[in-house]
Amino acid sequence: MTILKPSETATLERAADAPMLAQVERWAAVNSGTGNLAGLKTVAGLLADAFSALPGTLCLVAPDPVESVDAAGRVQTIERGAHLHLRVRPEAPVQLLLTGHMDTVFAADHPFQSLKWLEPGVLNGPGTADMKGGIAVILAALSALEASPLAERVGYDVMINSDEETGSHASAALIAELARGKTAALTYEPALPDGTLAGARPGSGNFSVLIHGRSAHAGRNPEDGRNALVAAADLALRLNALKSPDLKVNPAKIDGGGPNNVVPDQAILRVNMRPMTPDAMAAAEAALRDAIAAIQRDHDVHCHLYGGFNRPPKPLDAAATRLFELVRDCGAALGLSIGWNATGGVCDGNNIAACGIPVVDTMGPRGGAIHSSDEFLIVDSLAERAQLSALTLMKIAERGTV
């Protein structure tokens, strides 16, 4: 069993004493849905003020452009919010990456906008667990680390992006840049209510298939038409048949169609695919393209594919397993039982792992019912997880590796 040193105990006390609840209440009171640029700007300003208490260079990074296909088949450029980046001691021998996101899934017109106590110690509110609570834990852990004798041994980049909930398309390049050369990374998605961490994750890809057919009168000469809606439905069924233990497929929506007396000449199929392994991802992409080719041939239509796999699969390799074991051991020193299980969800941890960097991506506080109006934060876990992070950071700094 790990015995804490006096210097470690002092650091952990500082982490637990940070004003995390007040920060969460303030940050979660501002709507920052991914599409709410005004709200994201406000939250980014609040976070910049808070993180300016740390040393280093802090800036707001412009988002990369993001393209999307609308319901009419037009390719649109979507504007996203700026990302927060803090760099501290880039010359230090140990370099770490800590990431979080300021956006939520709740739009500015969503009815879920306010905070309330479900019971003593359980706070309900948009983004309390996912993941403004996690951002508060990052700040508390790093502020405590700065007062530690080990601080000079470790440098770090903190990246809080504005678009994680929609796939991090506007921040993926920044994540990859900051991950390069790091010893390890920690991402602050919420842990499960019982403290369990997410281990292996599948990949995820979102695709839009734009199908062009040919319109005709539904009664007079339907044989001259090429029904894009039927082609889209056929494609949905073919893709659905690709499901396997290594691949989840969800044909989610078809845009298209029109008056009953007109053969529809355009449709758009939206589909999500989640492969468990890199090989399954490559096979899924090949099968998707084969299915599209078959639809073009069998229905005499033209198809255009948009999108891709923006989250690669995240298996647990040896380095990642060592990092999980270090977090587990740090938890044991604090009297916490830390375990991990594979999950079907994805996050920025997928992108970091794809860069070859070991990452634990559920270092945030305990909570649940995320992405719903029942979302809750277990408030006592703010201090618990801030101490877990601070101790993990100190152990990595001390070892120089995971």
Short mmCIF file of C-alpha atoms in Angstrom, two decimals:
data_model
loop_
_atom_site.label_atom_id
_atom_site.label_comp_id
_atom_site.label_asym_id
_atom_site.label_seq_id
_atom_site.Cartn_x
_atom_site.Cartn_y
_atom_site.Cartn_z
CA MET A 1 0.00 0.00 0.00
CA THR A 2 1.27 3.47 -0.89
CA ILE A 3 2.08 5.65 2.14
CA LEU A 4 1.66 9.37 1.52
CA LYS A 5 4.58 11.71 2.15
CA PRO A 6 4.01 14.90 4.17
CA SER A 7 4.56 17.01 1.03
CA GLU A 8 1.98 14.94 -0.82
CA THR A 9 -0.51 15.28 2.01
CA ALA A 10 -0.13 19.07 1.97
CA THR A 11 -0.67 19.15 -1.79
CA LEU A 12 -3.77 16.96 -1.53
CA GLU A 13 -5.23 19.23 1.15
CA ARG A 14 -4.80 22.22 -1.17
CA ALA A 15 -6.53 20.35 -3.98
CA ALA A 16 -9.51 19.44 -1.81
CA ASP A 17 -9.85 23.01 -0.47
CA ALA A 18 -10.23 24.62 -3.92
CA PRO A 19 -13.58 26.43 -4.51
CA MET A 20 -14.78 23.89 -7.06
CA LEU A 21 -18.49 23.89 -6.23
CA ALA A 22 -18.74 27.66 -6.55
CA GLN A 23 -16.95 27.47 -9.89
CA VAL A 24 -19.28 24.75 -11.19
CA GLU A 25 -22.34 26.71 -10.12
CA ARG A 26 -21.08 29.83 -11.85
CA TRP A 27 -19.97 28.12 -15.06
CA ALA A 28 -23.02 25.84 -15.37
CA ALA A 29 -25.35 28.83 -14.96
CA VAL A 30 -24.24 30.00 -18.43
CA ASN A 31 -25.63 28.01 -21.34
CA SER A 32 -22.75 26.80 -23.52
CA GLY A 33 -24.38 24.42 -25.97
CA THR A 34 -22.01 23.71 -28.85
CA GLY A 35 -23.98 25.98 -31.17
CA ASN A 36 -24.42 28.83 -28.69
CA LEU A 37 -21.47 31.01 -29.70
CA ALA A 38 -22.38 33.85 -27.35
CA GLY A 39 -22.64 31.49 -24.38
CA LEU A 40 -19.38 29.77 -25.30
CA LYS A 41 -17.64 33.13 -25.52
CA THR A 42 -18.87 34.02 -22.04
CA VAL A 43 -17.77 30.70 -20.56
CA ALA A 44 -14.40 30.88 -22.34
CA GLY A 45 -13.87 34.27 -20.70
CA LEU A 46 -14.78 32.90 -17.27
CA LEU A 47 -12.41 29.96 -17.74
CA ALA A 48 -9.61 32.20 -18.97
CA ASP A 49 -9.97 34.33 -15.84
CA ALA A 50 -9.90 31.24 -13.63
CA PHE A 51 -6.95 29.52 -15.31
CA SER A 52 -4.92 32.74 -15.39
CA ALA A 53 -4.13 31.95 -11.75
CA LEU A 54 -1.73 29.30 -13.07
CA PRO A 55 1.68 30.20 -14.54
CA GLY A 56 2.44 29.93 -18.22
CA THR A 57 0.96 31.29 -21.41
CA LEU A 58 -2.82 31.29 -21.86
CA CYS A 59 -4.67 32.02 -25.07
CA LEU A 60 -7.94 31.40 -26.89
CA VAL A 61 -7.39 29.45 -30.12
CA ALA A 62 -9.60 30.02 -33.15
CA PRO A 63 -11.58 26.92 -34.17
CA ASP A 64 -10.94 25.10 -37.41
CA PRO A 65 -13.74 25.36 -40.01
CA VAL A 66 -16.31 22.57 -39.93
CA GLU A 67 -18.38 21.44 -42.90
CA SER A 68 -21.81 19.82 -42.72
CA VAL A 69 -24.49 18.78 -45.21
CA ASP A 70 -27.89 20.33 -44.49
CA ALA A 71 -31.29 18.75 -45.14
CA ALA A 72 -31.37 20.27 -48.63
CA GLY A 73 -28.04 18.71 -49.57
CA ARG A 74 -26.04 21.92 -49.35
CA VAL A 75 -22.55 21.85 -47.84
CA GLN A 76 -22.44 24.45 -45.09
CA THR A 77 -19.60 25.82 -42.97
CA ILE A 78 -20.47 25.72 -39.28
CA GLU A 79 -18.95 28.24 -36.91
CA ARG A 80 -17.65 26.97 -33.58
CA GLY A 81 -16.36 28.68 -30.46
CA ALA A 82 -12.74 29.35 -29.51
CA HIS A 83 -10.73 26.80 -27.52
CA LEU A 84 -8.76 27.61 -24.36
CA HIS A 85 -5.09 26.62 -24.30
CA LEU A 86 -2.66 27.02 -21.39
CA ARG A 87 1.01 26.04 -21.72
CA VAL A 88 3.20 25.75 -18.62
CA ARG A 89 6.93 24.90 -18.50
CA PRO A 90 7.41 23.39 -21.97
CA GLU A 91 11.09 22.89 -21.10
CA ALA A 92 10.38 20.59 -18.11
CA PRO A 93 11.51 16.95 -18.39
CA VAL A 94 8.00 15.50 -17.96
CA GLN A 95 5.28 16.79 -20.28
CA LEU A 96 1.57 16.10 -19.74
CA LEU A 97 -1.69 16.97 -21.47
CA LEU A 98 -4.93 17.67 -19.60
CA THR A 99 -8.10 18.17 -21.62
CA GLY A 100 -11.73 19.05 -21.09
CA HIS A 101 -14.59 20.69 -22.93
CA MET A 102 -16.67 23.77 -22.20
CA ASP A 103 -19.62 22.88 -24.45
CA THR A 104 -22.73 20.95 -23.47
CA VAL A 105 -25.45 19.18 -25.45
CA PHE A 106 -28.10 21.67 -24.29
CA ALA A 107 -28.88 24.43 -26.78
CA ALA A 108 -29.80 27.96 -25.78
CA ASP A 109 -33.51 27.18 -26.32
CA HIS A 110 -33.44 23.85 -24.45
CA PRO A 111 -35.72 23.81 -21.39
CA PHE A 112 -32.91 22.48 -19.15
CA GLN A 113 -31.09 25.66 -18.10
CA SER A 114 -31.04 25.93 -14.32
CA LEU A 115 -29.44 24.21 -11.33
CA LYS A 116 -31.20 22.60 -8.38
CA TRP A 117 -30.35 20.31 -5.50
CA LEU A 118 -31.88 16.85 -5.91
CA GLU A 119 -30.82 16.01 -2.39
CA PRO A 120 -28.00 17.15 -0.12
CA GLY A 121 -24.75 16.71 -2.03
CA VAL A 122 -26.33 15.95 -5.43
CA LEU A 123 -26.52 18.89 -7.83
CA ASN A 124 -28.69 18.72 -10.97
CA GLY A 125 -27.85 21.06 -13.83
CA PRO A 126 -26.68 21.30 -17.44
CA GLY A 127 -22.99 20.44 -17.64
CA THR A 128 -22.49 20.02 -13.90
CA ALA A 129 -20.95 16.58 -14.46
CA ASP A 130 -20.28 16.76 -18.20
CA MET A 131 -18.08 18.54 -17.76
CA LYS A 132 -17.81 21.83 -15.94
CA GLY A 133 -17.21 19.79 -12.82
CA GLY A 134 -14.29 18.17 -14.62
CA ILE A 135 -12.83 21.56 -15.56
CA ALA A 136 -12.97 22.63 -11.91
CA VAL A 137 -11.09 19.44 -10.96
CA ILE A 138 -8.36 20.21 -13.53
CA LEU A 139 -7.84 23.68 -12.09
CA ALA A 140 -7.84 22.47 -8.48
CA ALA A 141 -5.33 19.69 -9.17
CA LEU A 142 -2.96 21.92 -11.11
CA SER A 143 -3.18 24.74 -8.58
CA ALA A 144 -2.20 22.27 -5.86
CA LEU A 145 0.60 20.83 -8.00
CA GLU A 146 2.08 24.31 -8.45
CA ALA A 147 2.64 24.46 -4.67
CA SER A 148 4.31 21.04 -4.68
CA PRO A 149 8.10 20.52 -4.58
CA LEU A 150 7.67 18.48 -7.76
CA ALA A 151 6.16 21.30 -9.80
CA GLU A 152 9.35 22.24 -11.63
CA ARG A 153 9.78 18.68 -12.90
CA VAL A 154 6.57 18.75 -14.92
CA GLY A 155 5.21 20.89 -17.73
CA TYR A 156 1.75 20.65 -19.13
CA ASP A 157 -0.70 21.80 -21.74
CA VAL A 158 -4.33 22.33 -20.78
CA MET A 159 -6.81 22.34 -23.64
CA ILE A 160 -10.52 23.09 -23.08
CA ASN A 161 -12.32 22.82 -26.40
CA SER A 162 -15.69 24.16 -27.49
CA ASP A 163 -17.00 21.31 -29.64
CA GLU A 164 -16.38 17.93 -27.99
CA GLU A 165 -20.09 17.13 -27.84
CA THR A 166 -20.34 17.26 -31.65
CA GLY A 167 -17.16 15.31 -32.36
CA SER A 168 -14.30 17.83 -31.90
CA HIS A 169 -14.07 18.52 -35.62
CA ALA A 170 -12.98 22.11 -34.92
CA SER A 171 -10.36 21.05 -32.38
CA ALA A 172 -9.04 17.65 -33.55
CA ALA A 173 -5.93 19.15 -35.13
CA LEU A 174 -5.18 21.11 -31.94
CA ILE A 175 -5.59 17.97 -29.82
CA ALA A 176 -3.17 16.05 -32.06
CA GLU A 177 -0.65 18.88 -31.97
CA LEU A 178 -0.71 19.14 -28.18
CA ALA A 179 -0.59 15.37 -27.65
CA ARG A 180 2.63 15.02 -29.62
CA GLY A 181 5.55 13.97 -27.41
CA LYS A 182 3.62 13.87 -24.15
CA THR A 183 4.41 11.38 -21.40
CA ALA A 184 0.71 10.87 -20.67
CA ALA A 185 -2.67 12.58 -20.84
CA LEU A 186 -5.66 12.95 -18.56
CA THR A 187 -9.13 13.89 -19.80
CA TYR A 188 -11.89 14.95 -17.44
CA GLU A 189 -15.10 13.30 -18.58
CA PRO A 190 -17.18 12.27 -15.55
CA ALA A 191 -16.62 8.95 -13.85
CA LEU A 192 -19.66 6.75 -13.20
CA PRO A 193 -21.54 7.33 -9.93
CA ASP A 194 -19.65 4.47 -8.27
CA GLY A 195 -16.30 5.85 -9.47
CA THR A 196 -15.70 3.38 -12.30
CA LEU A 197 -13.57 4.71 -15.17
CA ALA A 198 -14.07 4.14 -18.88
CA GLY A 199 -11.41 1.81 -20.25
CA ALA A 200 -11.39 0.71 -23.89
CA ARG A 201 -13.64 2.66 -26.23
CA PRO A 202 -14.84 1.98 -29.77
CA GLY A 203 -14.26 4.42 -32.59
CA SER A 204 -17.04 6.52 -34.05
CA GLY A 205 -17.81 7.93 -37.45
CA ASN A 206 -20.73 10.00 -38.69
CA PHE A 207 -21.57 9.86 -42.37
CA SER A 208 -24.03 11.62 -44.66
CA VAL A 209 -24.76 9.97 -48.01
CA LEU A 210 -26.34 12.38 -50.49
CA ILE A 211 -28.31 10.45 -53.11
CA HIS A 212 -29.36 12.03 -56.42
CA GLY A 213 -32.12 10.27 -58.34
CA ARG A 214 -34.52 11.56 -61.03
CA SER A 215 -37.95 13.06 -60.52
CA ALA A 216 -41.01 11.93 -62.49
CA HIS A 217 -44.80 11.94 -62.19
CA ALA A 218 -45.82 9.24 -59.71
CA GLY A 219 -48.84 8.22 -61.77
CA ARG A 220 -48.09 9.10 -65.39
CA ASN A 221 -44.49 7.90 -65.83
CA PRO A 222 -42.96 6.69 -62.57
CA GLU A 223 -40.75 4.26 -64.48
CA ASP A 224 -38.81 7.26 -65.82
CA GLY A 225 -37.92 8.32 -62.28
CA ARG A 226 -35.18 7.13 -59.99
CA ASN A 227 -36.48 7.16 -56.42
CA ALA A 228 -33.74 8.56 -54.17
CA LEU A 229 -35.80 7.91 -51.03
CA VAL A 230 -36.11 4.21 -51.82
CA ALA A 231 -32.38 4.07 -52.58
CA ALA A 232 -31.64 5.68 -49.21
CA ALA A 233 -33.89 3.20 -47.44
CA ASP A 234 -32.20 0.30 -49.21
CA LEU A 235 -28.78 1.66 -48.23
CA ALA A 236 -29.93 1.99 -44.62
CA LEU A 237 -30.94 -1.68 -44.58
CA ARG A 238 -27.69 -2.82 -46.17
CA LEU A 239 -25.61 -0.86 -43.67
CA ASN A 240 -27.72 -2.10 -40.78
CA ALA A 241 -26.89 -5.66 -41.88
CA LEU A 242 -23.18 -4.93 -41.29
CA LYS A 243 -23.66 -5.07 -37.51
CA SER A 244 -21.36 -7.48 -35.69
CA PRO A 245 -19.69 -7.83 -32.30
CA ASP A 246 -16.93 -5.59 -33.66
CA LEU A 247 -19.18 -2.99 -35.29
CA LYS A 248 -22.25 -1.06 -34.22
CA VAL A 249 -24.24 0.63 -36.99
CA ASN A 250 -27.06 3.13 -36.51
CA PRO A 251 -28.86 4.43 -39.61
CA ALA A 252 -30.28 7.47 -37.85
CA LYS A 253 -32.17 9.69 -40.27
CA ILE A 254 -33.28 10.13 -43.88
CA ASP A 255 -33.85 13.64 -45.21
CA GLY A 256 -35.79 13.81 -48.46
CA GLY A 257 -39.04 13.11 -50.18
CA GLY A 258 -41.82 15.45 -51.18
CA PRO A 259 -45.34 15.44 -52.65
CA ASN A 260 -47.01 12.06 -53.01
CA ASN A 261 -47.38 12.50 -56.76
CA VAL A 262 -43.67 13.09 -57.46
CA VAL A 263 -40.89 10.49 -57.50
CA PRO A 264 -38.31 12.04 -55.12
CA ASP A 265 -35.02 12.88 -56.77
CA GLN A 266 -32.92 13.54 -53.65
CA ALA A 267 -32.42 12.01 -50.23
CA ILE A 268 -29.74 12.09 -47.54
CA LEU A 269 -29.02 9.16 -45.24
CA ARG A 270 -27.32 9.89 -41.91
CA VAL A 271 -25.55 6.98 -40.24
CA ASN A 272 -23.24 6.43 -37.27
CA MET A 273 -20.74 3.55 -37.17
CA ARG A 274 -18.78 2.43 -34.09
CA PRO A 275 -15.95 -0.07 -34.73
CA MET A 276 -14.25 -1.77 -31.80
CA THR A 277 -10.80 -2.08 -33.39
CA PRO A 278 -8.69 -0.34 -36.06
CA ASP A 279 -9.18 -3.37 -38.34
CA ALA A 280 -12.95 -3.18 -37.85
CA MET A 281 -12.83 0.53 -38.69
CA ALA A 282 -11.01 -0.11 -41.95
CA ALA A 283 -13.41 -2.94 -42.84
CA ALA A 284 -16.44 -0.77 -42.03
CA GLU A 285 -15.27 2.05 -44.26
CA ALA A 286 -14.65 -0.39 -47.12
CA ALA A 287 -18.07 -2.01 -46.61
CA LEU A 288 -19.73 1.42 -46.58
CA ARG A 289 -18.16 2.33 -49.91
CA ASP A 290 -19.08 -1.07 -51.38
CA ALA A 291 -22.70 -0.64 -50.26
CA ILE A 292 -22.85 2.82 -51.84
CA ALA A 293 -21.46 1.45 -55.12
CA ALA A 294 -24.11 -1.29 -55.09
CA ILE A 295 -26.89 1.26 -54.48
CA GLN A 296 -25.68 3.37 -57.39
CA ARG A 297 -25.69 0.31 -59.63
CA ASP A 298 -28.98 -1.22 -58.51
CA HIS A 299 -31.00 1.99 -58.32
CA ASP A 300 -29.33 3.97 -61.12
CA VAL A 301 -28.63 6.89 -58.80
CA HIS A 302 -25.58 9.00 -57.96
CA CYS A 303 -24.22 9.15 -54.40
CA HIS A 304 -21.84 11.51 -52.63
CA LEU A 305 -20.31 10.51 -49.28
CA TYR A 306 -19.52 13.10 -46.61
CA GLY A 307 -18.03 12.60 -43.16
CA GLY A 308 -15.66 10.03 -41.75
CA PHE A 309 -14.31 8.38 -38.61
CA ASN A 310 -13.50 11.33 -36.38
CA ARG A 311 -12.92 9.17 -33.27
CA PRO A 312 -10.52 6.22 -33.80
CA PRO A 313 -10.96 3.14 -31.58
CA LYS A 314 -9.21 3.31 -28.21
CA PRO A 315 -7.98 -0.14 -27.13
CA LEU A 316 -5.98 -0.45 -23.92
CA ASP A 317 -2.36 -1.09 -24.85
CA ALA A 318 0.44 -1.75 -22.37
CA ALA A 319 1.25 1.92 -21.75
CA ALA A 320 -2.41 2.84 -21.22
CA THR A 321 -2.82 -0.09 -18.84
CA ARG A 322 0.15 1.12 -16.79
CA LEU A 323 -1.44 4.56 -16.53
CA PHE A 324 -4.76 3.08 -15.40
CA GLU A 325 -2.88 1.02 -12.81
CA LEU A 326 -1.10 4.13 -11.56
CA VAL A 327 -4.44 5.92 -11.14
CA ARG A 328 -5.77 2.82 -9.36
CA ASP A 329 -2.81 2.78 -6.98
CA CYS A 330 -3.17 6.50 -6.28
CA GLY A 331 -6.82 5.88 -5.54
CA ALA A 332 -5.93 3.12 -3.10
CA ALA A 333 -3.59 5.51 -1.26
CA LEU A 334 -6.59 7.83 -0.85
CA GLY A 335 -8.93 5.06 0.26
CA LEU A 336 -10.71 4.91 -3.13
CA SER A 337 -11.47 1.76 -5.07
CA ILE A 338 -10.76 2.52 -8.73
CA GLY A 339 -11.77 0.12 -11.50
CA TRP A 340 -12.45 0.47 -15.20
CA ASN A 341 -14.66 -1.12 -17.83
CA ALA A 342 -15.00 -0.92 -21.59
CA THR A 343 -17.72 1.47 -22.77
CA GLY A 344 -19.60 2.20 -25.98
CA GLY A 345 -19.12 5.96 -25.70
CA VAL A 346 -16.40 8.06 -27.30
CA CYS A 347 -14.60 11.28 -26.38
CA ASP A 348 -11.38 13.23 -26.93
CA GLY A 349 -9.53 10.38 -25.23
CA ASN A 350 -9.98 8.44 -28.49
CA ASN A 351 -8.14 11.13 -30.43
CA ILE A 352 -5.35 11.36 -27.87
CA ALA A 353 -4.84 7.58 -27.78
CA ALA A 354 -4.66 7.54 -31.59
CA CYS A 355 -1.53 9.72 -31.25
CA GLY A 356 0.14 6.92 -29.27
CA ILE A 357 -0.20 8.68 -25.91
CA PRO A 358 -1.51 6.77 -22.85
CA VAL A 359 -4.66 8.46 -21.55
CA VAL A 360 -7.25 8.01 -18.82
CA ASP A 361 -10.25 9.98 -19.99
CA THR A 362 -12.71 9.81 -17.07
CA MET A 363 -10.75 11.69 -14.41
CA GLY A 364 -13.67 14.03 -13.70
CA PRO A 365 -16.02 13.92 -10.71
CA ARG A 366 -18.62 11.23 -10.21
CA GLY A 367 -22.00 11.92 -11.78
CA GLY A 368 -24.62 10.49 -14.07
CA ALA A 369 -27.61 10.87 -16.40
CA ILE A 370 -25.45 12.99 -18.68
CA HIS A 371 -26.96 14.33 -21.90
CA SER A 372 -30.35 14.47 -20.20
CA SER A 373 -32.25 16.91 -17.99
CA ASP A 374 -31.59 14.50 -15.11
CA GLU A 375 -27.82 15.10 -15.25
CA PHE A 376 -26.31 15.23 -11.78
CA LEU A 377 -23.02 15.85 -10.01
CA ILE A 378 -22.04 14.15 -6.74
CA VAL A 379 -20.49 17.17 -5.07
CA ASP A 380 -18.24 15.34 -2.59
CA SER A 381 -16.44 13.76 -5.53
CA LEU A 382 -15.02 17.14 -6.63
CA ALA A 383 -12.51 17.09 -3.77
CA GLU A 384 -12.05 13.33 -4.13
CA ARG A 385 -11.15 13.53 -7.81
CA ALA A 386 -9.03 16.67 -7.42
CA GLN A 387 -6.90 14.76 -4.92
CA LEU A 388 -6.76 11.72 -7.19
CA SER A 389 -5.53 13.89 -10.07
CA ALA A 390 -3.04 15.80 -7.94
CA LEU A 391 -1.51 12.59 -6.59
CA THR A 392 -1.39 11.03 -10.07
CA LEU A 393 0.37 14.12 -11.44
CA MET A 394 2.91 14.05 -8.61
CA LYS A 395 3.64 10.35 -9.12
CA ILE A 396 4.20 10.84 -12.85
CA ALA A 397 6.46 13.82 -12.14
CA GLU A 398 8.42 11.79 -9.59
CA ARG A 399 8.83 8.76 -11.86
CA GLY A 400 9.30 10.65 -15.11
CA THR A 401 7.03 8.10 -16.77
CA VAL A 402 3.83 6.13 -16.24
#
